[in-house]
Coordinates of C-alpha atoms in Angstrom, one line a residue:
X1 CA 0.0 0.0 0.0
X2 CA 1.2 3.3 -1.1
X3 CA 1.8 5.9 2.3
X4 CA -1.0 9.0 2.0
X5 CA 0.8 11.7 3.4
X6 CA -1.9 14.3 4.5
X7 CA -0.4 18.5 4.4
X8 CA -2.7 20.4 6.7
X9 CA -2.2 24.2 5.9
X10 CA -3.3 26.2 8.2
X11 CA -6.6 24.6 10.0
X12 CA -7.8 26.0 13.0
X13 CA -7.5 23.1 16.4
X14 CA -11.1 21.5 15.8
X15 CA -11.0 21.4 12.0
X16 CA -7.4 19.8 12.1
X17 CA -8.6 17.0 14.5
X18 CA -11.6 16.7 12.5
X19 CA -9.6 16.7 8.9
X20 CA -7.1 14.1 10.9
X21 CA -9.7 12.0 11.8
X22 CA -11.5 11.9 7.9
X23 CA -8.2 11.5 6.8
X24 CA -7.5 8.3 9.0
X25 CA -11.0 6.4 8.3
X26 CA -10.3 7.6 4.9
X27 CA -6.9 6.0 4.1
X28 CA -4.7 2.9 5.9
X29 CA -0.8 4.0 5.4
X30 CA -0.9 8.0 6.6
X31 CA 1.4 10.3 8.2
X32 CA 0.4 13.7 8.5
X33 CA 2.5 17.2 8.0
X34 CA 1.8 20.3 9.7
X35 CA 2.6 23.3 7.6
X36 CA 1.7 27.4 7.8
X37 CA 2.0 28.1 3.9
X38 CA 1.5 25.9 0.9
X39 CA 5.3 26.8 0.3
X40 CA 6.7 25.0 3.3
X41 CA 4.7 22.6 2.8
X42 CA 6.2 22.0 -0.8
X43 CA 9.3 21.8 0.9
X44 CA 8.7 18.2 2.4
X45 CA 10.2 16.1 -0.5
X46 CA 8.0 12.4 -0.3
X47 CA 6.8 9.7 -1.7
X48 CA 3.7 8.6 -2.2
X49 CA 0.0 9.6 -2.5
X50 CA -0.2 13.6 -1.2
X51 CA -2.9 15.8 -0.1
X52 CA -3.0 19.2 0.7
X53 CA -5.8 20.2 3.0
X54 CA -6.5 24.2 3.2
X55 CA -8.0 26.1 5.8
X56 CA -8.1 29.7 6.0
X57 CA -5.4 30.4 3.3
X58 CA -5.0 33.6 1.1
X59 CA -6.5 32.9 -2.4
X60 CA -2.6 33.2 -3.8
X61 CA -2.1 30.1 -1.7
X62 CA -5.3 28.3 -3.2
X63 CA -4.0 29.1 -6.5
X64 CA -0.2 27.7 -5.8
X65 CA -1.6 24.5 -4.7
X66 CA -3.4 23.6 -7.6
X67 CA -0.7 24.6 -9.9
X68 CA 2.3 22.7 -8.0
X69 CA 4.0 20.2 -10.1
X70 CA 6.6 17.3 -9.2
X71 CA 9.9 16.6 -11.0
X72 CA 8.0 14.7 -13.7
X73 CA 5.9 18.4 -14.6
X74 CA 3.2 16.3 -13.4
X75 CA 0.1 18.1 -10.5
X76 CA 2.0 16.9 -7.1
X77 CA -1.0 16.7 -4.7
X78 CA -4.7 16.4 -4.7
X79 CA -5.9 20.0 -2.8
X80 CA -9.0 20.0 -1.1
X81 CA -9.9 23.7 0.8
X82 CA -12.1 24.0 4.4
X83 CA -14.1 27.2 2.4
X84 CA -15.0 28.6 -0.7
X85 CA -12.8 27.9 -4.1
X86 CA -13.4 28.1 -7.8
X87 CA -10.6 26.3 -8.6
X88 CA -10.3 23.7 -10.9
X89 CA -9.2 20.2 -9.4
X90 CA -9.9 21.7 -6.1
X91 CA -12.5 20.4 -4.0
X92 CA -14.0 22.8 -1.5
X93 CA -16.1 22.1 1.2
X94 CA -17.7 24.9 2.8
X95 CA -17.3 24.8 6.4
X96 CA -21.0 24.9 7.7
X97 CA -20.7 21.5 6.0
X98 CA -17.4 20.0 7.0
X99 CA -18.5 16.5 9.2
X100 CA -16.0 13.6 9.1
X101 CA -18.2 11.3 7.1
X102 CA -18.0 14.0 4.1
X103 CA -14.7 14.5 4.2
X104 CA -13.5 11.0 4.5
X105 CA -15.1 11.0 0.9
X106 CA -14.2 13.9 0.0
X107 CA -10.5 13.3 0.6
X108 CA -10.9 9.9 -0.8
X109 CA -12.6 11.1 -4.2
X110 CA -9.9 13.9 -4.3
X111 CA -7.2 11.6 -4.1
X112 CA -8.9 9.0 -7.2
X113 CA -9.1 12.1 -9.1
X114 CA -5.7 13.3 -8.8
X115 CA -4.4 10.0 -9.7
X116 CA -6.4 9.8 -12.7
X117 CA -5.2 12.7 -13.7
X118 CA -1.4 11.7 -13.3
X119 CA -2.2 9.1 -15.1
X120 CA -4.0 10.2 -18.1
X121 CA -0.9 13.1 -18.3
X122 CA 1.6 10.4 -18.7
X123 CA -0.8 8.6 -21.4
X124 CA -1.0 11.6 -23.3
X125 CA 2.7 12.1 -23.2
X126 CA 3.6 8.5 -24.0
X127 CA 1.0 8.8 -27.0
X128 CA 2.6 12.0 -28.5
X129 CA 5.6 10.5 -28.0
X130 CA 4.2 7.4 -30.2
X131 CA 2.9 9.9 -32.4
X132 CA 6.5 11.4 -33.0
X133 CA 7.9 8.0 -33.5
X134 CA 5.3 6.4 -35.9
X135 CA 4.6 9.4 -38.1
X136 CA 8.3 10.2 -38.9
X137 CA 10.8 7.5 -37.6
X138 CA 8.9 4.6 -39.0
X139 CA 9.0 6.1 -42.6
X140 CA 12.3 6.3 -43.2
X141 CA 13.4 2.8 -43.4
X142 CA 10.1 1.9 -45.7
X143 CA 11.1 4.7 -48.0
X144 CA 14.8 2.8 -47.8
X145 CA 13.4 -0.1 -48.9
X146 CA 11.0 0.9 -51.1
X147 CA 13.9 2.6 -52.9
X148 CA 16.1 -0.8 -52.5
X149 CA 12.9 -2.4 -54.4
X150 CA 13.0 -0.3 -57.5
X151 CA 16.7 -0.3 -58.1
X152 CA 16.5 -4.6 -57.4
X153 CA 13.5 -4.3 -60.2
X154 CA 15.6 -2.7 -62.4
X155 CA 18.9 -4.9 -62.3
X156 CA 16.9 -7.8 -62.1
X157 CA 14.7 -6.9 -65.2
X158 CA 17.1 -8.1 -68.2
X159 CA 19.2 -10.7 -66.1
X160 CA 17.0 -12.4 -63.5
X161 CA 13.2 -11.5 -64.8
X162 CA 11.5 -13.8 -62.3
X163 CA 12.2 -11.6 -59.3
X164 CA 10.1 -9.2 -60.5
X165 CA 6.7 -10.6 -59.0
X166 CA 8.3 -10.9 -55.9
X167 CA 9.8 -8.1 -56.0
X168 CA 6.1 -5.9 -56.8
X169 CA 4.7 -8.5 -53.7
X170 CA 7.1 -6.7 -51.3
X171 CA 6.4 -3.3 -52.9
X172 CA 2.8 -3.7 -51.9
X173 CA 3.3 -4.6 -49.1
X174 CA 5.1 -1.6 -48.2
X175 CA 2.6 0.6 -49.9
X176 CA -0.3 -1.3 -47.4
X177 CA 1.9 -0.8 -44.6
X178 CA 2.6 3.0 -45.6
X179 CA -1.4 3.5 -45.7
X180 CA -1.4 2.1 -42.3
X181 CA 1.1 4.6 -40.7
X182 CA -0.6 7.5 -42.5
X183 CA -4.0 6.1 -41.1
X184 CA -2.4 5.9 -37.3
X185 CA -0.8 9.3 -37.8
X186 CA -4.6 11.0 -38.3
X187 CA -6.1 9.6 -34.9
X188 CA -2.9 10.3 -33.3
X189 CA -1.9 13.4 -34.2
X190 CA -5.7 14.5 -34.1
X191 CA -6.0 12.6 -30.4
X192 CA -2.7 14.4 -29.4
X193 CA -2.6 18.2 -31.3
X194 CA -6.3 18.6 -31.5
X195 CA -7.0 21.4 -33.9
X196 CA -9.6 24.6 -33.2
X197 CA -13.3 24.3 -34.6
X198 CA -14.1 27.3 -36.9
X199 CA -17.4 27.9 -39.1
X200 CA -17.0 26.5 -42.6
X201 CA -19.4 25.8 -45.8
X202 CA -19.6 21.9 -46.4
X203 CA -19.8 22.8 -49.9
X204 CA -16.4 23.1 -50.5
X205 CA -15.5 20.1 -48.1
X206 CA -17.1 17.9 -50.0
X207 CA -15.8 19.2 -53.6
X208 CA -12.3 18.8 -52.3
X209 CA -13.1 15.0 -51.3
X210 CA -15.1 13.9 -54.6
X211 CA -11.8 15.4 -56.8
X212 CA -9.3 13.4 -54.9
X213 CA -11.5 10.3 -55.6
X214 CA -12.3 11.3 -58.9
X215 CA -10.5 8.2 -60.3
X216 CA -11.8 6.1 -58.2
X217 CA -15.0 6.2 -58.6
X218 CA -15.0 6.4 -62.2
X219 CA -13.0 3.0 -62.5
X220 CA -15.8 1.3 -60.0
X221 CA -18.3 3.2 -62.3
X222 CA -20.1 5.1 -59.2
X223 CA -23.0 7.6 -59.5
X224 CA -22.5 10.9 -56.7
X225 CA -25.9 12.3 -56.2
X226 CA -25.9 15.5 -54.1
X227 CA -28.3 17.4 -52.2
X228 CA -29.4 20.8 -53.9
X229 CA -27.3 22.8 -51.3
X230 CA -25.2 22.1 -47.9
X231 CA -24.6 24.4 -44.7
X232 CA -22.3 26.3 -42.9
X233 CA -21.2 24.2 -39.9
X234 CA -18.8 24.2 -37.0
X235 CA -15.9 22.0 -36.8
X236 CA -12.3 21.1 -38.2
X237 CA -12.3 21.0 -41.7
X238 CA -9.7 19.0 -42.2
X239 CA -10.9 16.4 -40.1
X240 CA -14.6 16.5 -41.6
X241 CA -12.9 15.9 -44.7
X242 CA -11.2 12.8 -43.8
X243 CA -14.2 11.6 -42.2
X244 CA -16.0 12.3 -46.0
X245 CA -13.5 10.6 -47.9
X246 CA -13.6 7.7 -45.5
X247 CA -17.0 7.0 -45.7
X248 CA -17.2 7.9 -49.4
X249 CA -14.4 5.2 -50.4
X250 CA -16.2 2.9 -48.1
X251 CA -19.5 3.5 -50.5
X252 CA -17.6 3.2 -53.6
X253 CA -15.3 -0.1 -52.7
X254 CA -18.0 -2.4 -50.6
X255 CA -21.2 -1.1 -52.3
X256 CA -23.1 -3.0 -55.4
X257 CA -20.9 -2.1 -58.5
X258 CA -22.8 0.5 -60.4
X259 CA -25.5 1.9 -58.2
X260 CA -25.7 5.6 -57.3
X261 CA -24.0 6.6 -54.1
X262 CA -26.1 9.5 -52.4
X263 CA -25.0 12.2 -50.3
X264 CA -27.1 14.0 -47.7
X265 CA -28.0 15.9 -44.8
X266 CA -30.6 17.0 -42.6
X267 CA -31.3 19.6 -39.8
X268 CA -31.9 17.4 -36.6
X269 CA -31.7 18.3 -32.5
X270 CA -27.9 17.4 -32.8
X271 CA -27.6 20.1 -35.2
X272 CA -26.6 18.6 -38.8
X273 CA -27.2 15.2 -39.5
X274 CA -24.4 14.4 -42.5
X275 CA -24.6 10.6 -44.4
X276 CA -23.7 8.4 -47.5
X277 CA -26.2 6.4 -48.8
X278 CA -26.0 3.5 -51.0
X279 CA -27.0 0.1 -51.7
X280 CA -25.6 -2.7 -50.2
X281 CA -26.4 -6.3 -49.3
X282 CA -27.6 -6.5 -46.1
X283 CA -25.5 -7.4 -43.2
X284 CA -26.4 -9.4 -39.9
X285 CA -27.7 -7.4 -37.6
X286 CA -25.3 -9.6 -34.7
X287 CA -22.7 -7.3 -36.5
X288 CA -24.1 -3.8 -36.3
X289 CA -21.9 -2.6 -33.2
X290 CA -18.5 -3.9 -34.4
X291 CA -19.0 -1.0 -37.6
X292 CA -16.5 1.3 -35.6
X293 CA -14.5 -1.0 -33.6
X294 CA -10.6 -1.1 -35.0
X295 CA -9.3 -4.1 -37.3
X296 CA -12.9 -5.8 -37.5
X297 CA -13.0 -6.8 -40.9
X298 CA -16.5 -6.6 -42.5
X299 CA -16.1 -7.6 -46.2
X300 CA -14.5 -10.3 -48.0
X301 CA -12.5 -8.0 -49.3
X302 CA -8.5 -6.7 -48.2
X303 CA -9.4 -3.6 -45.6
X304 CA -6.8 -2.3 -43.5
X305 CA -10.2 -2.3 -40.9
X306 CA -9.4 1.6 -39.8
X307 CA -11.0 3.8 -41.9
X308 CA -14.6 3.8 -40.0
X309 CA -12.4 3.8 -36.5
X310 CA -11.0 6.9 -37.8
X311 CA -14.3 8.4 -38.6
X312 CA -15.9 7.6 -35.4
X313 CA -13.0 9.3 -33.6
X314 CA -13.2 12.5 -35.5
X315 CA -16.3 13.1 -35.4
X316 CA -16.3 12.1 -31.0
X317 CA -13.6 14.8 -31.1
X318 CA -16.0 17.6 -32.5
X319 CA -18.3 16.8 -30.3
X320 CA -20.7 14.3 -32.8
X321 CA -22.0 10.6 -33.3
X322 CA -21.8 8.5 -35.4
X323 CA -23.6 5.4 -36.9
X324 CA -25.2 2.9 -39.2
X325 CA -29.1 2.5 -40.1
X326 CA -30.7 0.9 -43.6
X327 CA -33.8 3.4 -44.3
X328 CA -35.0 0.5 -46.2
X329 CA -34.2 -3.2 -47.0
X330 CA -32.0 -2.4 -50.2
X331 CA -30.3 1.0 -48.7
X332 CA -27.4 1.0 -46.1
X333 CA -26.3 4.6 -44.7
X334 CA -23.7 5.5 -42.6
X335 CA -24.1 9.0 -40.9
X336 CA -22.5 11.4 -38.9
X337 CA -23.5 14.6 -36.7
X338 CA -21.6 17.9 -36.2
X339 CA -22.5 21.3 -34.9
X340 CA -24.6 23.5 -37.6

């Protein structure tokens, strides 16, 4: 069991007997530190889960504690203040209400909270670190061997011919695994660098996403039908066009060769209701819920199994949902919300 060592700053006689006996009930391994500012009490270098418990303490003093930071740059206590605070991860209990029972709890919730919090900061570090790694390091050996594999192809093309399908076999496999990174790097970079939402026309989203699969959709020979007009919305428009072009190569690669792929929207509670909408054979309802799970694959067909992850991440980001429904037994649609 980790030691809980308890910094009371401050407390009047009854309140520090009061806030010793919470802390006690509260947690097994204790010790307890006396202090007169939240500065001495910094001084006390430990181990271990830390509290800082304020009682009548200039607001500067509020302030320092919830800013204070370890070695690691990481919040070095959980504060709770005996008073009034509008802090943020400071708990306050105003003293008319201050009884053991609530602050056992209290000091106990504080203490869960500030470890989550440690914890998702190292997460978020580890991930950009991840982020770092995968996006740039990882590329440069591919690019070394995907180099290595053209100059093979071309010394091998007179005097040893039969490499050559092996040769293409690794080549596409780097290209899958290149698609991959570049697939990781948007959740990532969006999970870890999130960019600001700003007002743009969908109009022009859209446009952007049906030229860049152009060729595409004219080699599956696709049919785009879109709506008479689209709206100004609120979001990240580079994300919203990822999330586009996601489900619109979805539509053009697993839907019925031929057949129209339709593109809407509609003003709902949630604020814009955005879909594609083709046809599809149906698929077992049993399956429904795995739609934007990572690596389930859902067609016969090769699928790197990320591309509806990613859109269901994107749009969760900007503050949407996302989802499946068949308006009819021959139509499947795939939908997302965003802020109009």
């Amino acid at each position: 069991m980790k030691t809980t060592s308890v910094y009371l700053v401050q407390l009047p006689e009854a309140m520090g007997a009061l806030a010793k006996q919470a802390a006690s009930t509260a947690f097994s391994d204790i010790e307890f530190v006396q202090a007169n500012t939240v500065a001495e009490a910094a001084q006390n270098t430990v181990s271990g889960l830390q509290l800082v418990v304020l009682g009548n303490v200039p607001e500067a003093d509020i302030s320092a504690a919830a800013q204070m930071t370890d070695a690691s740059d990481l919040p070095r206590w959980a504060v709770v203040t005996l008073g009034s605070a509008s802090y943020d991860l400071v708990e306050s209990v105003p003293i008319p209400d201050c009884q053991a029972r609530l602050l056992e709890r209290t000091f106990r919730f504080s203490i869960l909270q500030h470890e989550l919090l440690r914890e998702n900061l190292r997460l978020q570090g580890d991930l950009k670190s991840v982020a770092r790694r995968f996006s740039h390091d990882l590329r440069s050996p591919l690019n070394c061997a995907h180099i290595t594999c053209e100059l093979v192809k071309e010394l091998s093309a007179s005097q040893s011919p039969m490499l050559r399908p092996q040769i293409e076999v690794v080549q596409n496999s780097l290209s899958e695994t290149f698609e991959i990174i570049e697939r990781f790097s948007t959740i990532l970079k969006a999970t870890t660098e999130p960019l600001p939402a700003s007002v743009f026309s969908m109009d022009s989203v859209v446009g952007r996403v049906l030229e860049q699969l152009e060729e595409k959709i004219s080699q599956t020979g696709a049919t785009i039908k879109l709506p008479p007009t689209w709206p100004t919305v609120k979001g990240v428009a580079p994300w919203v066009e990822t999330i586009w072009q996601n489900l619109l190569q979805n539509a053009v690669v697993h839907g019925l060769p031929g057949n129209p792929i339709q593109l809407g929207w509609a003003q709902t509670n949630e604020g814009g209701q955005f879909w594609v909408e083709n046809s599809s054979a149906p698929i077992p309802p049993k399956v429904h819920h795995q739609f934007f799970r990572p690596f389930e694959q859902l067609h016969a067909r090769p699928s790197t199994g990320l591309g509806l992850t990613i859109v269901e991440r994107l749009v969760a980001l900007q503050g949407g949902r996302c989802g499946y429904e068949r308006p009819d037994t021959e139509t499947a649609r795939f939908y997302f919300t965003l802020p109009l």
